[in-house]
mmCIF file of C-alpha atoms in Angstrom:
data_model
loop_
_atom_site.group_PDB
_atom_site.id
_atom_site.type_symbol
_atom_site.label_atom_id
_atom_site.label_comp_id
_atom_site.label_asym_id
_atom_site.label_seq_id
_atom_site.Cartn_x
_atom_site.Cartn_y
_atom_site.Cartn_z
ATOM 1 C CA UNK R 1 104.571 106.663 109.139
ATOM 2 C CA UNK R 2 106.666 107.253 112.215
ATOM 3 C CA UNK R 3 108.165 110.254 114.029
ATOM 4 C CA UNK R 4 110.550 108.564 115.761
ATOM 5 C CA UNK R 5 112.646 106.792 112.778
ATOM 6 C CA UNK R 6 113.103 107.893 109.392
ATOM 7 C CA UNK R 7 110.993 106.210 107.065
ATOM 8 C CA UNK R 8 112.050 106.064 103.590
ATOM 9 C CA UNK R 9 110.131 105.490 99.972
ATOM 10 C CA UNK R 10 110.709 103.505 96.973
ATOM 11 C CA UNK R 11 108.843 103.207 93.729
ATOM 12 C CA UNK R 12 106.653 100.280 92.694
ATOM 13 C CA UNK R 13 104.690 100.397 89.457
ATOM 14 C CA UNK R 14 100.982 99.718 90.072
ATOM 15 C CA UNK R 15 97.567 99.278 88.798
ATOM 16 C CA UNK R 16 96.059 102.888 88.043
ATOM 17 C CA UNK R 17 93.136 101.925 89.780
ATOM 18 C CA UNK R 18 94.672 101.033 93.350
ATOM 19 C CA UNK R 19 96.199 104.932 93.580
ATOM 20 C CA UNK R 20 92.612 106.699 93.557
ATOM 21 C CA UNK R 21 92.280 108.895 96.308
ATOM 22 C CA UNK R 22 89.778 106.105 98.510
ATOM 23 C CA UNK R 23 92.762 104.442 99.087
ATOM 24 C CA UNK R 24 94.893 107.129 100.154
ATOM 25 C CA UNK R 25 97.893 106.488 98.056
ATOM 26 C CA UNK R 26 101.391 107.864 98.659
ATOM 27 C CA UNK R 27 102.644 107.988 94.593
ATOM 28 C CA UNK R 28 105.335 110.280 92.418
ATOM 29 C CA UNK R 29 103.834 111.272 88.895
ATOM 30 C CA UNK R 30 100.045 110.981 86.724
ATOM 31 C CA UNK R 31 97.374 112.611 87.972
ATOM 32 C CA UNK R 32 96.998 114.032 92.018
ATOM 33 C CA UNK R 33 94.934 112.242 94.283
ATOM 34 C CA UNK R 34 93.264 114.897 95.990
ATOM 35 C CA UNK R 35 92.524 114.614 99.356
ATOM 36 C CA UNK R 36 89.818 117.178 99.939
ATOM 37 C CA UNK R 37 87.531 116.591 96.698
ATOM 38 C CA UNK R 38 85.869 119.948 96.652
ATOM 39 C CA UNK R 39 87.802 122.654 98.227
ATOM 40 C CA UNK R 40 90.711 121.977 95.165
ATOM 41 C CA UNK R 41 93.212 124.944 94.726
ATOM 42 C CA UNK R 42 92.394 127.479 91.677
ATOM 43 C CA UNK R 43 94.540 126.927 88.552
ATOM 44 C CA UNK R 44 96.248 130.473 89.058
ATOM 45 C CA UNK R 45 97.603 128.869 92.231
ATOM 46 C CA UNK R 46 99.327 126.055 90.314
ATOM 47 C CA UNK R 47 101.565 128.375 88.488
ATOM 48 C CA UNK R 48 104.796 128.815 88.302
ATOM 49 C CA UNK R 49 106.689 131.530 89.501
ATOM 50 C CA UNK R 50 108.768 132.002 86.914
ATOM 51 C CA UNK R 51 106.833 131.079 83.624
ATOM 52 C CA UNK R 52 103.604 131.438 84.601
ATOM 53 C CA UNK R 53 102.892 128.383 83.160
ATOM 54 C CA UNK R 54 100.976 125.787 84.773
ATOM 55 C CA UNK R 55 102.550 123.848 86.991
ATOM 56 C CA UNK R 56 102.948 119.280 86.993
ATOM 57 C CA UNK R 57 102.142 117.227 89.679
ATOM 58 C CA UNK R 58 105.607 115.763 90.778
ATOM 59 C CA UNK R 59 104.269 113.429 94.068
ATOM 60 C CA UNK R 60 102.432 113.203 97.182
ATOM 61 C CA UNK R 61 102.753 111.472 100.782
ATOM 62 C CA UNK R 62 100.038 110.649 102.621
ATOM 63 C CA UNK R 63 101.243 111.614 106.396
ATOM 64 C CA UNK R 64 98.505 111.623 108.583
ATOM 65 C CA UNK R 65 98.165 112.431 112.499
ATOM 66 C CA UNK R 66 96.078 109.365 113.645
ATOM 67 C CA UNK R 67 95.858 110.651 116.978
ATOM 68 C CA UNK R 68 94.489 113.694 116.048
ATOM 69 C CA UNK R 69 91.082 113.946 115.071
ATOM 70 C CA UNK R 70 91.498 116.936 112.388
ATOM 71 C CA UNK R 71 94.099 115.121 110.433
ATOM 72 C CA UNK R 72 93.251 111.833 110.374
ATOM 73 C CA UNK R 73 94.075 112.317 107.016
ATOM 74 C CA UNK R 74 96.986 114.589 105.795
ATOM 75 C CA UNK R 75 98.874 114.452 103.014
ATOM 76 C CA UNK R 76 101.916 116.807 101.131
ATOM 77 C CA UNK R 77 101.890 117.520 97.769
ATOM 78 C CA UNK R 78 104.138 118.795 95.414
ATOM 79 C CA UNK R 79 104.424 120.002 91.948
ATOM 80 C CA UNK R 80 106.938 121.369 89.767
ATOM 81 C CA UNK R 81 107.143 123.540 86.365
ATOM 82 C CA UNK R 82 108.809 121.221 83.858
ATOM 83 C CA UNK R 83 110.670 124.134 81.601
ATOM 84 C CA UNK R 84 114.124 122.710 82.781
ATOM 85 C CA UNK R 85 115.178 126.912 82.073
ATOM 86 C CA UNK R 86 112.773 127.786 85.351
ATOM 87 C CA UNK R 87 114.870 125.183 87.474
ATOM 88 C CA UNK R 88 117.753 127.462 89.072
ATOM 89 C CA UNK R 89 120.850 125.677 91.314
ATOM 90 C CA UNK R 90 119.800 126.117 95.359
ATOM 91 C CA UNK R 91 116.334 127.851 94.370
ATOM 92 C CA UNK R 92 112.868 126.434 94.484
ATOM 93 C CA UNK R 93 110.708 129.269 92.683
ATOM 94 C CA UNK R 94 109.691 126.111 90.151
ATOM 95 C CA UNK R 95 108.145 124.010 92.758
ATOM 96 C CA UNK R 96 105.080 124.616 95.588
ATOM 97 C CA UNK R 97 103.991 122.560 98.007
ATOM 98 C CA UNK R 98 100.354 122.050 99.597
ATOM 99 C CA UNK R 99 99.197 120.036 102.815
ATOM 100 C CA UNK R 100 95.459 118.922 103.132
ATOM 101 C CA UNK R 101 93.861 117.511 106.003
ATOM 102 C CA UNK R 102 90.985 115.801 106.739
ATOM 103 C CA UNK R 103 89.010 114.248 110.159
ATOM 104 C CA UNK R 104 88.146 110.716 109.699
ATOM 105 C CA UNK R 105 84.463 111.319 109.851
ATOM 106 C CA UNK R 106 84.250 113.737 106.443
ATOM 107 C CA UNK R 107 82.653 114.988 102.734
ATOM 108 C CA UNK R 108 84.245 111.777 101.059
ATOM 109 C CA UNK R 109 85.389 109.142 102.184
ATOM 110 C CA UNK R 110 84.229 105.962 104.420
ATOM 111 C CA UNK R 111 85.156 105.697 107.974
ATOM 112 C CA UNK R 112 86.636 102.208 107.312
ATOM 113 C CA UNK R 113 88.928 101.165 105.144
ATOM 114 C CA UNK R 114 87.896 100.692 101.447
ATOM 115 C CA UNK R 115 88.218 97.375 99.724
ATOM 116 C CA UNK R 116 90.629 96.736 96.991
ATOM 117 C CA UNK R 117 88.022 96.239 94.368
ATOM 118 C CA UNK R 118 87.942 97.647 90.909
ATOM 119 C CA UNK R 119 84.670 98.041 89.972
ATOM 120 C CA UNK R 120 83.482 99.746 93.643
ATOM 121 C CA UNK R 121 81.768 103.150 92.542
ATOM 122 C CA UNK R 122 83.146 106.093 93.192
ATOM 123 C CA UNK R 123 81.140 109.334 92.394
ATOM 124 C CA UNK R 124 82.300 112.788 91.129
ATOM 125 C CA UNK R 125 79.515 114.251 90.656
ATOM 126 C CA UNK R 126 79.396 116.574 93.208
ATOM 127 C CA UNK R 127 82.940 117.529 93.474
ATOM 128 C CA UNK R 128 84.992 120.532 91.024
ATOM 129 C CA UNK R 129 85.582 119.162 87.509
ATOM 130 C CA UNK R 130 89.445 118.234 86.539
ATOM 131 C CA UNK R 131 91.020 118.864 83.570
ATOM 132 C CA UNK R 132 91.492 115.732 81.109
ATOM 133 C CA UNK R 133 94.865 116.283 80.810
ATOM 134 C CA UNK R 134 96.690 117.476 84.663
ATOM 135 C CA UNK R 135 94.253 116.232 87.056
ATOM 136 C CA UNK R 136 93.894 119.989 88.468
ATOM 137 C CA UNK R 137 90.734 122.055 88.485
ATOM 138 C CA UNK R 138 89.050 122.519 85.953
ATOM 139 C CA UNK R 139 87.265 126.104 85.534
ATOM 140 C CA UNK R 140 86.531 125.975 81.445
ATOM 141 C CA UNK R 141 85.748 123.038 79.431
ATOM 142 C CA UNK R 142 85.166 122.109 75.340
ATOM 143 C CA UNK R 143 82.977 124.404 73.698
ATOM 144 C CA UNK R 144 81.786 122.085 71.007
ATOM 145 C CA UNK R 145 80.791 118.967 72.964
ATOM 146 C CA UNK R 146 80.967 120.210 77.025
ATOM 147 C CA UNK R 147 81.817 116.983 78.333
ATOM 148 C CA UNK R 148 85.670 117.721 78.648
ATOM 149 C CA UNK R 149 87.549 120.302 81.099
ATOM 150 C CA UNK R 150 90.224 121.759 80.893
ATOM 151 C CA UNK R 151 92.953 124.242 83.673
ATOM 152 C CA UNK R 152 94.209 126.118 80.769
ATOM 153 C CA UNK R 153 93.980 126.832 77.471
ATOM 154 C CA UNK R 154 97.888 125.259 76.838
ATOM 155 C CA UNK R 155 96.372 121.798 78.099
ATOM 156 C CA UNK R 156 93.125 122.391 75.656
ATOM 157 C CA UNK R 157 94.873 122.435 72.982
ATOM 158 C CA UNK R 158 97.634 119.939 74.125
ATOM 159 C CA UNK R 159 94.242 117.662 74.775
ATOM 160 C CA UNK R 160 92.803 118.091 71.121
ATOM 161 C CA UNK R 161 96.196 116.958 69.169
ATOM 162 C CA UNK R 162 96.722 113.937 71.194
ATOM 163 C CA UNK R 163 93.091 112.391 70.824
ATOM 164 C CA UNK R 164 90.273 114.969 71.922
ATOM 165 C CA UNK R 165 89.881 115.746 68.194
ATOM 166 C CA UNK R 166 89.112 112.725 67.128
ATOM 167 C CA UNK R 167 86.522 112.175 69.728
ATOM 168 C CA UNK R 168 84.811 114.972 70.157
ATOM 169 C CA UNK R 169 82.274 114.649 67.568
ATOM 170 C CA UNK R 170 81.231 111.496 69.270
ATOM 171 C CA UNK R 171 81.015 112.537 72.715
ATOM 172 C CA UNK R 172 78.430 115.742 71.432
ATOM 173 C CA UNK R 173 76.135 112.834 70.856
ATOM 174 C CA UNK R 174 76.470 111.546 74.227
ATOM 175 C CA UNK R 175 73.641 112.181 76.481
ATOM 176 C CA UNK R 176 75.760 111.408 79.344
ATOM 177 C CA UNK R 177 79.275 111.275 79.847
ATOM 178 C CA UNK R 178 81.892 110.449 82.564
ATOM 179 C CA UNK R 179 84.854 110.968 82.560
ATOM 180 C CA UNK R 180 87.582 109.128 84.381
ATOM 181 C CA UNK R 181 89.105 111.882 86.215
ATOM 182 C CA UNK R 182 92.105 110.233 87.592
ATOM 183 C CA UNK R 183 93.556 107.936 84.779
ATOM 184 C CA UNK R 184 96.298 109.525 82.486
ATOM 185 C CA UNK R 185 94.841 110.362 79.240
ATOM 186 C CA UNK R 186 97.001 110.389 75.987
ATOM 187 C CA UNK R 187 97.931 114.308 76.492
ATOM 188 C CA UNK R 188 98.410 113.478 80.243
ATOM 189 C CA UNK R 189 100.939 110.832 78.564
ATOM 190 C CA UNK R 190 102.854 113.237 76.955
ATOM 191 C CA UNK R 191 103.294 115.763 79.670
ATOM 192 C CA UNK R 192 102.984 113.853 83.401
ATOM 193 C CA UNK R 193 105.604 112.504 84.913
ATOM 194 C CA UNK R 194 105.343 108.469 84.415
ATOM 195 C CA UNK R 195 102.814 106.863 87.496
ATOM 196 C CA UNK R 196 104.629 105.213 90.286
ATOM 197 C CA UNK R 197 103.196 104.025 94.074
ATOM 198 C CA UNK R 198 105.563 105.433 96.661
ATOM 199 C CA UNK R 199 106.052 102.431 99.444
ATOM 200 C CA UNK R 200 107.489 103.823 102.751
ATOM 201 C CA UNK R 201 109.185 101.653 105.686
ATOM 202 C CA UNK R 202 111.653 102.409 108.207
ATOM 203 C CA UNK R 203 115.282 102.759 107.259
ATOM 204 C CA UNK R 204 117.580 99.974 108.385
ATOM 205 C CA UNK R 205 119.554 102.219 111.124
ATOM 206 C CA UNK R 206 122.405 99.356 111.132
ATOM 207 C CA UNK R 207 125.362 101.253 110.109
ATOM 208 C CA UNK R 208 127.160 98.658 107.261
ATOM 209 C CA UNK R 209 130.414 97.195 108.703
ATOM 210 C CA UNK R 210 134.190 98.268 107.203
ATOM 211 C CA UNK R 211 133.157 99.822 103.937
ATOM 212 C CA UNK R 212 136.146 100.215 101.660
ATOM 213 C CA UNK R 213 136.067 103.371 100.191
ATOM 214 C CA UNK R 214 136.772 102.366 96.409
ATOM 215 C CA UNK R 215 133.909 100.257 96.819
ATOM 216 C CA UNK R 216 131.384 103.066 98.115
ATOM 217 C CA UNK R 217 132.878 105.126 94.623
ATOM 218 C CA UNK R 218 132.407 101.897 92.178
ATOM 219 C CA UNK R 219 129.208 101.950 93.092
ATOM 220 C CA UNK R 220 128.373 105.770 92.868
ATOM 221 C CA UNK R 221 129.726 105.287 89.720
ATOM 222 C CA UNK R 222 127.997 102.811 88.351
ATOM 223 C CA UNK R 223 124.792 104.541 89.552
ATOM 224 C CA UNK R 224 125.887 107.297 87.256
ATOM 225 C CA UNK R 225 126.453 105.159 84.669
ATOM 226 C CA UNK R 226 122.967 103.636 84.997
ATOM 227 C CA UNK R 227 121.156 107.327 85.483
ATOM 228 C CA UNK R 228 120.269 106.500 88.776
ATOM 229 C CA UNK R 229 121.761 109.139 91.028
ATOM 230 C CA UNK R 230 120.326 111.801 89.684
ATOM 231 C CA UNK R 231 121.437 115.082 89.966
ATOM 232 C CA UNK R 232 124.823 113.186 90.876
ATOM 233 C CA UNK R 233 125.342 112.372 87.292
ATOM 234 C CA UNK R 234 126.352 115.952 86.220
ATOM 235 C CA UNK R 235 129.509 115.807 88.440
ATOM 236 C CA UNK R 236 132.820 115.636 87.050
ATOM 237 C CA UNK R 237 134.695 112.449 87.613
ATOM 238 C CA UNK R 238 137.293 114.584 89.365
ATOM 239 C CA UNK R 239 134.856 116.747 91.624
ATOM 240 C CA UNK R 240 133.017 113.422 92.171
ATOM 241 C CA UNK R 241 136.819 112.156 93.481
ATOM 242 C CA UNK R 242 137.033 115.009 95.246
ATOM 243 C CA UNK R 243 133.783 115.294 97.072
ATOM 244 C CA UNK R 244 133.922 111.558 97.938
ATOM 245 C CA UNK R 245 137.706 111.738 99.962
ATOM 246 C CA UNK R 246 136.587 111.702 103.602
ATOM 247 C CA UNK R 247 138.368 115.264 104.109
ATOM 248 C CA UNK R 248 136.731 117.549 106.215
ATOM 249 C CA UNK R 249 135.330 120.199 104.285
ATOM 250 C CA UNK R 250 133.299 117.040 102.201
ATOM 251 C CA UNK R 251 132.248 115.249 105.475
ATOM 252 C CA UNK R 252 128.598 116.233 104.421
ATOM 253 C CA UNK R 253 128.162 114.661 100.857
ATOM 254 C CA UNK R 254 130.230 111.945 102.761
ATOM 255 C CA UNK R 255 127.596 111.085 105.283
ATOM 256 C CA UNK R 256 125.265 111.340 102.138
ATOM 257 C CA UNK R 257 126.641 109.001 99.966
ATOM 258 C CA UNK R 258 127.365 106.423 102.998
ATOM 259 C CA UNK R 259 123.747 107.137 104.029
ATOM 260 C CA UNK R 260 122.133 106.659 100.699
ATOM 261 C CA UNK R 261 124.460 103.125 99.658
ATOM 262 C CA UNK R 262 122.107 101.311 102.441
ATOM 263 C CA UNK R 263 119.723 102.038 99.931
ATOM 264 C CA UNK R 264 120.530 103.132 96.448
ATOM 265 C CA UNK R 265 116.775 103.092 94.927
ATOM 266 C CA UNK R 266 115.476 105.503 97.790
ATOM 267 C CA UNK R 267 113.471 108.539 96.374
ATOM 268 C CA UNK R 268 112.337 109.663 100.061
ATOM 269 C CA UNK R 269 113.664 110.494 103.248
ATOM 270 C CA UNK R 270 110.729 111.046 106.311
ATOM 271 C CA UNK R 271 111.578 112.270 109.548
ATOM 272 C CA UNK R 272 108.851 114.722 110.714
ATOM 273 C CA UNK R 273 110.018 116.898 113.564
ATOM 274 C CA UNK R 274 113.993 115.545 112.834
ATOM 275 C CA UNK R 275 116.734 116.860 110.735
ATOM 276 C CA UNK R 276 117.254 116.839 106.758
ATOM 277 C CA UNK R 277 119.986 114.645 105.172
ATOM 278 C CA UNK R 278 121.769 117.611 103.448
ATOM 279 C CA UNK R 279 123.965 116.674 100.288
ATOM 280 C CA UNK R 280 126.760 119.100 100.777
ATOM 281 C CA UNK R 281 127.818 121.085 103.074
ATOM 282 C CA UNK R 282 127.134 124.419 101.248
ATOM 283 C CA UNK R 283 123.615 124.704 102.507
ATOM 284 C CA UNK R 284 123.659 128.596 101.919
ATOM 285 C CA UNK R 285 120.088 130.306 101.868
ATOM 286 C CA UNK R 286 118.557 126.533 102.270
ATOM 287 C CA UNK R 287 118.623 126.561 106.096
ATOM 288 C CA UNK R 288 118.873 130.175 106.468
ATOM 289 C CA UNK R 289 115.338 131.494 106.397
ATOM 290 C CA UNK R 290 112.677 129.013 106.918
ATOM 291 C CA UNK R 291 109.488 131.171 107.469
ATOM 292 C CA UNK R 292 106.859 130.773 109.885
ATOM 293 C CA UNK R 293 103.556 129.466 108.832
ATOM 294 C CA UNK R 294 101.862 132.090 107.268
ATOM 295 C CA UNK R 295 98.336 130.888 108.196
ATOM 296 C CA UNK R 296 98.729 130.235 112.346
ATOM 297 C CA UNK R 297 102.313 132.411 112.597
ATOM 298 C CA UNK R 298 103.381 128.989 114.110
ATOM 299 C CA UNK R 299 107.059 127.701 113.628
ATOM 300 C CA UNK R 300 107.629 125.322 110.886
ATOM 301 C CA UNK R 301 109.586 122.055 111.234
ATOM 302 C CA UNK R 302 111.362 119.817 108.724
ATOM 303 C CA UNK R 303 108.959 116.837 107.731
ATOM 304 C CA UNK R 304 110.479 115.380 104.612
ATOM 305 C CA UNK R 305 112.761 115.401 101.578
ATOM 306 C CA UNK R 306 112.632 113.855 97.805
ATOM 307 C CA UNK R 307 115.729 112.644 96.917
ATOM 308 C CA UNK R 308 117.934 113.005 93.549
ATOM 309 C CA UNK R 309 117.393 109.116 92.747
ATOM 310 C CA UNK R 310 113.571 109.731 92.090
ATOM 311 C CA UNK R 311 115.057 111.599 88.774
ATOM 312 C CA UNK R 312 115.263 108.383 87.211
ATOM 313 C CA UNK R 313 112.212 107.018 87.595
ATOM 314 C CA UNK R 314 109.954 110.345 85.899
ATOM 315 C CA UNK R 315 111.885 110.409 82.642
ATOM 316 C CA UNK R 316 112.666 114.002 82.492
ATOM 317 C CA UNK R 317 116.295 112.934 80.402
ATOM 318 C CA UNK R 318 119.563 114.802 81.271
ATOM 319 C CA UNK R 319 119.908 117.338 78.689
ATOM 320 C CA UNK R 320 120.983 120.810 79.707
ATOM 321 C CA UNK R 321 117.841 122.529 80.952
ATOM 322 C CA UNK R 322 116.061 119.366 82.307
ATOM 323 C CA UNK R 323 115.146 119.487 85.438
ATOM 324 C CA UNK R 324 117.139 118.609 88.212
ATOM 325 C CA UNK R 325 117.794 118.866 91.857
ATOM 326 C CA UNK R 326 120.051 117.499 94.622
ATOM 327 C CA UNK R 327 117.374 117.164 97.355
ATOM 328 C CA UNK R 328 114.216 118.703 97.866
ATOM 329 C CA UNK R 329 113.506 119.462 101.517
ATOM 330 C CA UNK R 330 109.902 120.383 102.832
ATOM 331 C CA UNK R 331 109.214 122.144 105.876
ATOM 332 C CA UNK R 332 105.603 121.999 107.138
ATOM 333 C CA UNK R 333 103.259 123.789 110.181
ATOM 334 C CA UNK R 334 105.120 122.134 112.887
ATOM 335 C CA UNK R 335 101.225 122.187 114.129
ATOM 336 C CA UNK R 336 99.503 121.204 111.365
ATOM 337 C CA UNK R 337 97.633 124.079 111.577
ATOM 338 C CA UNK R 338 93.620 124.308 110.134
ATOM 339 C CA UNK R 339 93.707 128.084 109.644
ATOM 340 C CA UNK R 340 93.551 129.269 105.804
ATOM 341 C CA UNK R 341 92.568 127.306 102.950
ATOM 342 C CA UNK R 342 91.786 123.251 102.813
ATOM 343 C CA UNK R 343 95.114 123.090 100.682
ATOM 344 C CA UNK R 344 97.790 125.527 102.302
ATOM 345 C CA UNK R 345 101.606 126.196 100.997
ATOM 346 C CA UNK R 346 104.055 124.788 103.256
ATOM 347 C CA UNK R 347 107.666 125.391 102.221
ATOM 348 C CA UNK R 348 110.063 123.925 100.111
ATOM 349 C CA UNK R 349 114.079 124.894 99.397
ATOM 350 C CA UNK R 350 116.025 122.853 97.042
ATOM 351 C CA UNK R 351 120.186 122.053 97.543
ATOM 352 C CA UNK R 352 122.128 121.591 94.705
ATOM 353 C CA UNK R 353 125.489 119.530 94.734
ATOM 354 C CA UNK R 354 127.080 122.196 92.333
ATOM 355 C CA UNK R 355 127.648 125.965 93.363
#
């Protein structure tokens, strides 16, 4: 990725197999692709503020410093509760962010390149087990046959009524099992967010030529209609009328929407060191506070945002209390610090279109 543009993401489906964390993937939804295979944070980490329950893996970008040699490798990761009741307008108690870094000579991974080859071995062994069902640590496992792990209790049980049940007799006669720990089993299925690759490339910085304004709204609409704008599509027609007028207390979600027609399908905006693409001018608390790094006491810096459009790929349907979000922006160690643990919290806030 660059510093010096912004970079931006879209969603390609893709093989299972090609987003394993060899290949460093950037990806929204399944299973993480931990960076650092041993250090992993502790399931109480990966709960939610509000509910307590554990929280889903929502994406990750791999971001690295090439020039430096302690973050050869970096990526951001983010997860979210998915009670749609925890997800409050312009707060971000529901979601947490972690950065990991790695050198290029480390615990894991070749210093070259891997190939793109199914069948290359890849051992677990000696790293923390995950559980079957999130992808996250796993500190307790099956009592009956001791081959599957679990976070939680709620994704134990989740595990045995979609398919552990069934096989559990079987794998007790196992001598030896192994699991694969980053494919989505049938109770990841039913809970995960559906498995995408994120592909990032510079945005097109040509500004487009004469844009009729009852064009620019057509098409918002008809992103609506297709639940594709995400958090756009709770809007009134006459707010959305409203908001989209060039007048100048909207001139904010009108740079957004002009910004975002270049590229309708864009789920991520990446502009380390630059300047968020807020959608409306109420930023409140969002920009208000953004708190030092609370491992080096270093400044933080804005390094990327997800973007309301990436709703419609993760299936999380537009009922009531889904969840839901206008942008999410993350702020990260504007040194990329090494202090603290091998997966630190950077900081997230979350703008809502609506008050």
């Amino acid at each position: 990725m660059t510093a010096q543009k912004v970079d931006i993401g879209f969603l390609e489906e893709r093989d299972n197999w090609l987003l394993h964390p060899k290949f460093f993937p950037s990806k929204v939804g399944g299973k993480p692709a931990w960076l650092d295979l041993k250090n992993l944070p502790h399931p109480n980490e990966l709960t939610c503020k509000k509910c307590s329950e554990p929280l889903i893996f929502l994406c990750q970008i791999y971001a690295p410093y090439e020039e430096r040699t302690d973050a050869f490798h970096r990526t951001i990761f983010l997860f979210v509760c998915r009670n749609g009741v925890c997800c409050q307008t312009n707060a971000s108690d529901n979601f947490l962010v972690l950065r990991c870094q790695l050198s290029r000579q480390n615990d894991y991974y070749s210093h070259e390149p891997c190939e793109e080859i199914e069948s290359q071995a890849f051992s677990m062994d000696k790293w923390p087990n995950l559980c079957n069902v999130c992808g996250t640590r796993a500190p307790s496992h099956c009592a009956k046959c001791k081959k599957t792990y679990y976070c939680s209790r709620k994704h134990q049980v989740l595990d045995w009524q979609k398919g552990h049940k069934a096989m559990c007799s079987e794998l007790q006669t196992l001598d030896s099992y192994k699991p694969n720990n980053f494919k989505v089993t049938q109770a990841g299925k039913a809970l995960l967010f559906k498995e995408w690759e994120l592909i990032v490339d510079e945005e097109d910085e040509d500004d487009p030529k004469n844009v009729d304004e009852n064009e620019e709204m057509e098409k918002l609409r008809k992103l609506m209609q297709e639940k594709r704008a995400g958090t756009l599509s709770n809007v009134s027609e006459d707010e959305l009328e409203q908001y989209t007028k060039a007048q100048p207390e909207d001139k904010v979600f009108n740079k957004f929407s002009k910004r975002i027609n270049r590229h309708p399908d864009q789920v991520l905006r990446y502009d380390r060191g630059g300047q968020p693409l807020w959608i409306t001018s109420n930023t409140g608390s969002c920009v208000d506070d953004i708190p030092n790094c609370q491992y080096c006491g270093g400044e933080r810096q804005f390094e990327l945002q997800m973007m309301p459009q990436l709703l419609n790929f993760i299936d999380v349907g537009i009922e009531l209390n889904s969840i839901d979000w206008g942008v999410l922006v993350v702020y990260t160690c504007k040194s990329s610090c090494n202090q603290g643990p091998a997966y630190k919290q950077e900081f997230l806030t979350k703008q809502d279109l609506s008050n």
